Every structure is written in C-alpha cells, then in structure tokens.
Amino acid sequence: MELSIGDLTHDGRGVARDEGGKTVFVTGALPGERVVTRRVKRGRRYDEAVALEVLEASPQRVQPACPHYGQCSGCVLQHLAHPQQLQAKQHVLAENLQRLGGVTPERWLDPLPSQPWGYRRRARLSVRFVAKKGRTLVGFRELNASFVADIQQCPVLDPRLSALLPPLAECIDGLSLRAAIPQVEVSAGDTQVAMLIRHLQPPTVDDEARLRSFAETHSVALYLQSAGPDSVRWFAGAPAGLSYALPDEGVDYDFGPSDFIQVNAGLNQAMVAQAMAQLDPQPGEAILDLFCGLGNFSLPLARRGARVTGVEGSPELVARARANAERQGLSVDF
C-alpha cells in the first residue's frame, strides 16, 4: 500500500495513516515522503510496515554508510542526514517532556558537536551459532527479528572494537561451548580494549587455550562471566583495567568491563565542559550529582573545590567512584 509519512517515532520509524485512518509505523521512511509499504504486523491500535519503495523522497534522505544497514538493528536513522537526526531526537524529547511531564523548555541549548562514526566505545553483542550458515555470528540483532545480524564491521563502533568482530566470531566458532555463549560485551578505554564473555557452561581446557590465544594475539583483556555480576573474573590478556581521562578537567577514571560509562568519548568531554561552564562551581559550594555513576561529573566538580554529594543506585559504581576520587585526592561524598 502507498502511504504518506507525517512524523517520526522515537525509534526512527515513519508515522502514517492508512485509508481507514489507522496509524501505521513504517520502518525506513521519513517525514514528507510517499512510500510503497508492506504491512508486517497488525494490531488493535496500530499496524507496522516496512518501506519497499520511496516514491517521493525527503531532501534529508542520504545513502547509509554501513553495508549492513537495514538488516542490523544497531542503527535506525542512517538514512537521515546527521543534522536532521539531532533535530528529530530533540523533537521526540520535546514531545515526551510535554506529554509525560507537562513541561516545555524555555530555551534549547545548541546540540554539542560530535563525530557520527567510530565513536561508540562500548557495546553488548549477541552470539549465535547458525547451523544453516555453518558458523557463529557475533553482532546486533536483525531488524524486526530475533536473529543475529551477519555483520563483518560496524562503522559506529570504535575502530578497535569493530576490527575484532570477524576474529571474535572465528574464535567463538571453534569453542566447544559456542552454543552456550549468549552475549559478549566489548569496551574500549583510552589505551585498552576489554571483552566480557557470558557463558552458560564451563569452558574446556582446549576452550581456555583458544581464548588465551585470542586475547594475546589481539591485545585484549578478556573477562568471563558464568552467572550474575559477582561472577565476572579476569581470565586472559592484559590484566590492567580500563580507563579514560578528561584532560581539560584534570581527572581520570578506572572502570570495569561491565561498568556504565558514556559511550561517546568526545561528546562526553564536551558535555562535562558545558556542565562546568553552566554551573561555574565555586569553592565550598554544595552540589548534588544524581545518578552519578563512577563520578563522571562529580570529580571535575570536586577538582574545582565544590562540596559534591554523588548519589548512585549501583553499589559497584559507588565503590568505583570512591576509588577514583580517593586515588586522585578528591573529597566527594558518594
């Protein structure tokens, strides 16, 4: 069926209405476009469809840079020019603030500049052995499916992480427990790369040898997780922990392979700098940092002499924040 797209959802789908007035969410379509679609799911309140052909294209439509776009669910807006992606996200945020909170911002700050490619320094990847392909796949889920996308690279990931995708899949494919590995988390610090493999059965001696070889060959700190968060243990490769620095603020942070961090390093530096400029913290001034994590904002505030109280729900991150502050001689109440 042909549809005219009027809006964009928070997850990048076009919004249209069919001839009967029913809402249809269309994957791969942009506002202002007229598209030929195929309905893939019917619901009581709305239907879902995919765009098969663009009859009238938006001037903001661009060619996606990733060869896996459209199959992989890791990205949903690569067909929209980057400046318009930022506008679309701001539009969704404004709608939610009004609809859920009943508030409208008096002023919007300009979006902070950032690199659209090679910025993501942390990701959780799915793993699945596919008998029909005769090999193991490592990547994000397929779009609108539970399968793992067959990807060889990811231009959004830090290049050090993207380069690991093919050899990682090959390594796991040679393990006896390849069908018992549901996920892998990859993380990149300023100078280190780490990998956390979740496994549902113990590795054999041969498995351990293969994993050690992979870690040493690719200079990766390899961690294993057999159960909950408390079961994470370093296994092979460089034992030094991950870290990142905020040079302009004179602070740095140690973090673990499963710790929450801001995934965009460059944007994080700009975000902290903007927060410091907006707050202009003075020595002795009391500042409350909610959801403080490992101290991403707390430490720069304390470095400027503020009396900072950081509040965080994760005991692991609280411990990490305290250690980061104490190591650098900063007084923060976490």
Coordinates of C-alpha atoms in Angstrom, one line a residue:
M1 CA 0.0 0.0 0.0
E2 CA 1.1 3.6 -0.6
L3 CA 1.4 5.9 2.5
S4 CA 2.4 9.5 3.1
I5 CA 4.7 9.9 6.1
G6 CA 3.9 12.8 8.5
D7 CA 6.1 12.3 11.5
L8 CA 8.9 10.2 13.1
T9 CA 8.8 8.0 16.2
H10 CA 11.4 7.8 18.9
D11 CA 12.8 4.6 17.3
G12 CA 13.2 6.1 13.8
R13 CA 10.0 4.8 12.1
G14 CA 7.8 7.0 9.9
V15 CA 4.3 7.6 11.1
A16 CA 1.4 7.5 8.6
R17 CA -2.3 6.8 8.5
D18 CA -3.9 4.3 6.1
E19 CA -7.2 4.9 4.2
G20 CA -9.2 3.9 7.2
G21 CA -7.4 6.4 9.4
K22 CA -5.4 3.7 11.4
T23 CA -1.9 4.6 12.5
V24 CA 0.9 2.8 10.7
F25 CA 4.5 2.8 11.8
V26 CA 6.8 2.4 8.8
T27 CA 10.4 1.2 9.1
G28 CA 12.8 3.0 6.6
A29 CA 10.5 6.0 5.9
L30 CA 11.0 9.7 6.6
P31 CA 8.6 12.6 7.2
G32 CA 7.4 14.2 3.9
E33 CA 7.9 11.0 1.9
R34 CA 5.4 8.9 0.0
V35 CA 6.4 5.3 0.1
V36 CA 5.2 1.9 -1.1
T37 CA 5.0 -0.4 2.0
R38 CA 4.3 -3.9 3.1
R39 CA 2.3 -4.4 6.3
V40 CA 4.2 -6.8 8.6
K41 CA 2.1 -6.7 11.8
R42 CA -1.5 -5.8 12.6
G43 CA -2.6 -4.5 16.0
R44 CA -5.7 -3.2 17.6
R45 CA -4.5 0.4 17.8
Y46 CA -1.8 0.5 15.1
D47 CA -0.1 -1.5 12.4
E48 CA 3.6 -1.9 11.5
A49 CA 5.0 -1.9 8.0
V50 CA 8.3 -1.6 6.1
A51 CA 9.1 0.7 3.2
L52 CA 9.6 -1.2 -0.1
E53 CA 10.0 1.8 -2.4
V54 CA 10.3 5.5 -2.0
L55 CA 8.1 7.3 -4.5
E56 CA 8.8 10.8 -3.2
A57 CA 12.0 11.2 -1.2
S58 CA 12.7 13.6 1.6
P59 CA 15.6 16.1 0.8
Q60 CA 17.1 14.9 4.0
R61 CA 17.4 11.3 2.9
V62 CA 21.0 10.1 2.5
Q63 CA 22.7 6.9 1.5
P64 CA 23.5 4.9 4.6
A65 CA 27.2 4.4 5.2
C66 CA 27.0 1.0 6.7
P67 CA 26.7 -2.0 4.3
H68 CA 24.6 -3.8 7.0
Y69 CA 22.1 -1.0 7.5
G70 CA 18.5 -2.2 7.1
Q71 CA 19.4 -5.7 8.2
C72 CA 21.1 -4.9 11.5
S73 CA 19.0 -3.2 14.3
G74 CA 22.0 -1.4 15.8
C75 CA 21.1 1.8 13.9
V76 CA 17.8 3.1 12.7
L77 CA 18.4 6.6 11.3
Q78 CA 21.4 6.3 9.0
H79 CA 19.1 7.1 6.0
L80 CA 18.6 10.6 7.6
A81 CA 21.3 13.3 7.4
H82 CA 23.1 13.7 10.7
P83 CA 22.0 17.3 11.5
Q84 CA 18.4 16.2 10.9
Q85 CA 18.9 13.2 13.2
L86 CA 19.7 15.6 16.0
Q87 CA 16.7 17.6 15.2
A88 CA 14.5 14.5 15.2
K89 CA 15.8 13.4 18.6
Q90 CA 15.2 16.8 20.0
H91 CA 11.7 16.8 18.6
V92 CA 11.0 13.4 20.3
L93 CA 12.4 14.7 23.6
A94 CA 10.2 17.8 23.4
E95 CA 7.1 15.8 22.8
N96 CA 7.8 13.5 25.7
L97 CA 8.5 16.3 28.1
Q98 CA 5.2 17.9 27.2
R99 CA 3.1 14.7 27.0
L100 CA 4.5 13.0 30.1
G101 CA 5.7 15.9 32.2
G102 CA 3.6 18.8 31.0
V103 CA 6.6 21.0 30.7
T104 CA 8.1 23.0 27.8
P105 CA 11.7 24.1 27.9
E106 CA 12.2 27.9 27.8
R107 CA 15.3 27.6 25.8
W108 CA 17.1 24.8 23.9
L109 CA 20.9 24.7 24.0
D110 CA 22.6 24.0 20.7
P111 CA 23.5 20.3 20.2
L112 CA 27.1 19.6 21.1
P113 CA 29.2 18.7 18.0
S114 CA 30.2 15.0 17.8
Q115 CA 31.6 12.5 15.3
P116 CA 28.8 10.4 13.8
W117 CA 31.2 7.4 13.1
G118 CA 33.7 5.4 15.1
Y119 CA 32.6 6.9 18.5
R120 CA 31.0 4.1 20.3
R121 CA 33.4 2.7 22.9
R122 CA 31.1 0.1 24.5
A123 CA 28.5 -2.4 23.1
R124 CA 26.7 -5.5 24.0
L125 CA 26.7 -8.1 21.2
S126 CA 24.6 -11.1 20.7
V127 CA 26.2 -14.5 19.8
R128 CA 24.5 -17.4 18.0
F129 CA 25.7 -20.5 16.1
V130 CA 23.6 -20.8 12.9
A131 CA 23.6 -24.3 11.6
K132 CA 22.4 -23.2 8.1
K133 CA 25.4 -21.0 7.7
G134 CA 27.7 -23.4 9.4
R135 CA 29.3 -20.8 11.6
T136 CA 28.9 -18.5 14.6
L137 CA 27.6 -14.9 14.2
V138 CA 28.5 -12.1 16.5
G139 CA 26.7 -8.8 16.2
F140 CA 23.5 -6.9 16.9
R141 CA 20.0 -8.4 16.4
E142 CA 18.4 -8.2 13.0
L143 CA 15.9 -5.5 12.4
N144 CA 12.4 -6.7 13.5
A145 CA 13.7 -10.2 14.2
S146 CA 15.3 -12.3 16.9
F147 CA 18.1 -13.5 14.6
V148 CA 21.7 -12.2 15.0
A149 CA 22.7 -10.0 12.0
D150 CA 25.6 -11.3 9.9
I151 CA 27.9 -8.3 10.2
Q152 CA 31.7 -8.0 9.4
Q153 CA 32.1 -4.5 10.6
C154 CA 30.4 -1.7 12.5
P155 CA 31.3 1.9 11.5
V156 CA 29.7 3.3 14.6
L157 CA 31.9 1.3 16.9
D158 CA 35.4 2.5 18.0
P159 CA 37.6 1.1 15.1
R160 CA 39.5 -1.1 17.6
L161 CA 36.2 -2.8 18.6
S162 CA 34.9 -3.1 15.0
A163 CA 38.1 -4.8 13.9
L164 CA 37.6 -7.5 16.5
L165 CA 34.2 -8.7 15.1
P166 CA 35.4 -11.2 12.5
P167 CA 38.3 -12.8 14.6
L168 CA 36.0 -12.9 17.6
A169 CA 33.3 -14.8 15.7
E170 CA 36.0 -17.2 14.4
C171 CA 37.4 -17.7 17.9
I172 CA 34.0 -18.5 19.4
D173 CA 33.1 -20.7 16.5
G174 CA 36.0 -23.0 17.5
L175 CA 34.9 -23.4 21.1
S176 CA 33.0 -26.5 22.4
L177 CA 30.6 -24.1 24.2
R178 CA 29.8 -21.9 21.3
A179 CA 26.1 -22.6 21.7
A180 CA 26.3 -21.7 25.4
I181 CA 27.6 -18.1 24.8
P182 CA 24.6 -15.7 24.5
Q183 CA 26.4 -12.4 24.8
V184 CA 29.7 -10.6 24.6
E185 CA 30.4 -7.1 25.9
V186 CA 33.2 -5.1 24.3
S187 CA 34.7 -1.9 25.8
A188 CA 37.5 0.5 24.9
G189 CA 39.3 2.8 27.2
D190 CA 41.8 5.4 26.1
T191 CA 44.5 2.9 25.6
Q192 CA 43.0 -0.5 26.4
V193 CA 40.4 -2.9 25.0
A194 CA 38.4 -5.4 27.0
M195 CA 35.9 -8.1 26.3
L196 CA 33.5 -9.8 28.7
I197 CA 32.1 -13.2 27.5
R198 CA 29.0 -14.6 29.2
H199 CA 28.9 -18.4 29.2
L200 CA 26.3 -20.9 30.4
Q201 CA 28.7 -23.9 30.7
P202 CA 32.3 -24.1 31.8
P203 CA 35.0 -23.9 29.1
T204 CA 37.1 -27.0 28.5
V205 CA 40.9 -26.9 28.6
D206 CA 41.0 -26.6 24.8
D207 CA 38.5 -23.7 25.0
E208 CA 40.6 -21.9 27.6
A209 CA 43.7 -22.3 25.4
R210 CA 41.9 -20.9 22.4
L211 CA 40.6 -17.9 24.4
R212 CA 44.0 -17.1 25.8
S213 CA 45.5 -17.2 22.3
F214 CA 42.8 -14.8 21.1
A215 CA 43.4 -12.4 24.0
E216 CA 47.1 -12.4 23.5
T217 CA 47.0 -12.1 19.7
H218 CA 44.6 -9.1 19.7
S219 CA 45.9 -7.4 22.9
V220 CA 42.5 -7.8 24.6
A221 CA 41.8 -8.0 28.4
L222 CA 39.4 -11.0 28.4
Y223 CA 36.9 -11.5 31.2
L224 CA 34.5 -14.4 31.8
Q225 CA 31.1 -14.3 33.4
S226 CA 29.4 -17.6 34.3
A227 CA 26.4 -16.2 36.3
G228 CA 25.5 -12.9 37.9
P229 CA 27.6 -9.7 38.1
D230 CA 29.6 -11.1 41.0
S231 CA 30.9 -13.9 38.8
V232 CA 32.9 -11.6 36.5
R233 CA 36.6 -12.5 36.5
W234 CA 39.6 -11.6 34.6
F235 CA 40.8 -14.6 32.5
A236 CA 43.5 -13.7 30.0
G237 CA 45.3 -10.9 28.2
A238 CA 46.5 -7.6 29.7
P239 CA 45.3 -7.5 33.3
A240 CA 45.4 -3.8 33.5
G241 CA 42.0 -2.2 33.9
L242 CA 40.2 0.1 31.5
S243 CA 40.5 3.9 32.0
Y244 CA 39.6 7.2 30.4
A245 CA 40.7 10.7 31.1
L246 CA 39.1 14.2 30.9
P247 CA 42.4 16.1 30.3
D248 CA 40.8 19.6 30.4
E249 CA 39.3 18.8 33.9
G250 CA 42.5 17.1 35.3
V251 CA 40.8 13.9 36.2
D252 CA 40.7 10.3 35.0
Y253 CA 38.6 7.2 35.7
D254 CA 39.2 3.5 36.1
F255 CA 36.2 1.3 35.0
G256 CA 35.4 -2.3 34.6
P257 CA 34.2 -4.2 31.5
S258 CA 30.6 -4.2 32.8
D259 CA 30.5 -0.7 34.3
F260 CA 28.3 2.0 32.8
I261 CA 30.1 4.8 31.1
Q262 CA 29.2 7.4 28.5
V263 CA 29.8 5.6 25.2
N264 CA 30.8 8.6 23.2
A265 CA 34.3 9.8 24.5
G266 CA 34.4 13.0 22.5
L267 CA 30.9 14.0 23.3
N268 CA 31.4 13.2 27.0
Q269 CA 34.3 15.6 27.2
A270 CA 32.2 18.3 25.6
M271 CA 29.2 17.5 27.8
V272 CA 31.3 17.8 31.0
A273 CA 32.9 21.0 29.8
Q274 CA 29.5 22.5 29.1
A275 CA 28.2 21.4 32.5
M276 CA 31.2 23.1 34.2
A277 CA 30.6 26.3 32.3
Q278 CA 26.9 26.3 33.1
L279 CA 27.4 25.5 36.8
D280 CA 30.5 27.6 37.3
P281 CA 31.2 25.8 40.6
Q282 CA 32.8 27.8 43.4
P283 CA 35.0 26.5 46.2
G284 CA 32.8 25.3 49.1
E285 CA 29.6 25.4 47.0
A286 CA 27.3 22.4 47.7
I287 CA 26.4 20.4 44.6
L288 CA 24.3 17.3 44.3
D289 CA 25.1 14.9 41.5
L290 CA 22.2 12.4 40.9
F291 CA 22.8 9.1 39.1
C292 CA 26.5 10.0 39.4
G293 CA 27.8 6.6 38.1
L294 CA 31.5 6.3 38.6
G295 CA 31.9 10.1 39.2
N296 CA 31.9 11.4 35.6
F297 CA 30.7 14.8 36.7
S298 CA 31.4 14.6 40.4
L299 CA 35.2 14.5 40.1
P300 CA 35.5 17.6 37.9
L301 CA 33.2 19.5 40.3
A302 CA 35.3 18.4 43.2
R303 CA 38.5 19.3 41.4
R304 CA 37.2 22.9 41.3
G305 CA 36.6 22.9 45.1
A306 CA 32.9 22.2 45.3
R307 CA 31.4 20.1 48.1
V308 CA 29.9 17.3 46.0
T309 CA 27.4 14.6 47.0
G310 CA 27.1 11.9 44.5
V311 CA 24.0 9.6 44.5
E312 CA 24.0 6.3 42.7
G313 CA 21.9 3.1 42.9
S314 CA 24.6 0.7 41.9
P315 CA 26.9 -0.4 44.8
E316 CA 29.5 -1.4 42.2
L317 CA 29.6 2.0 40.7
V318 CA 29.6 3.7 44.1
A319 CA 32.7 1.7 45.0
R320 CA 34.3 2.6 41.7
A321 CA 33.5 6.3 42.2
R322 CA 35.0 6.3 45.7
A323 CA 38.2 4.6 44.5
N324 CA 38.5 7.1 41.6
A325 CA 38.1 10.0 43.9
E326 CA 40.5 8.7 46.6
R327 CA 43.2 7.8 44.1
Q328 CA 43.3 11.5 42.9
G329 CA 43.0 13.1 46.3
L330 CA 39.5 14.4 45.8
S331 CA 36.9 14.6 48.5
V332 CA 33.4 13.5 47.4
D333 CA 30.6 12.1 49.5
F334 CA 29.3 9.1 47.5

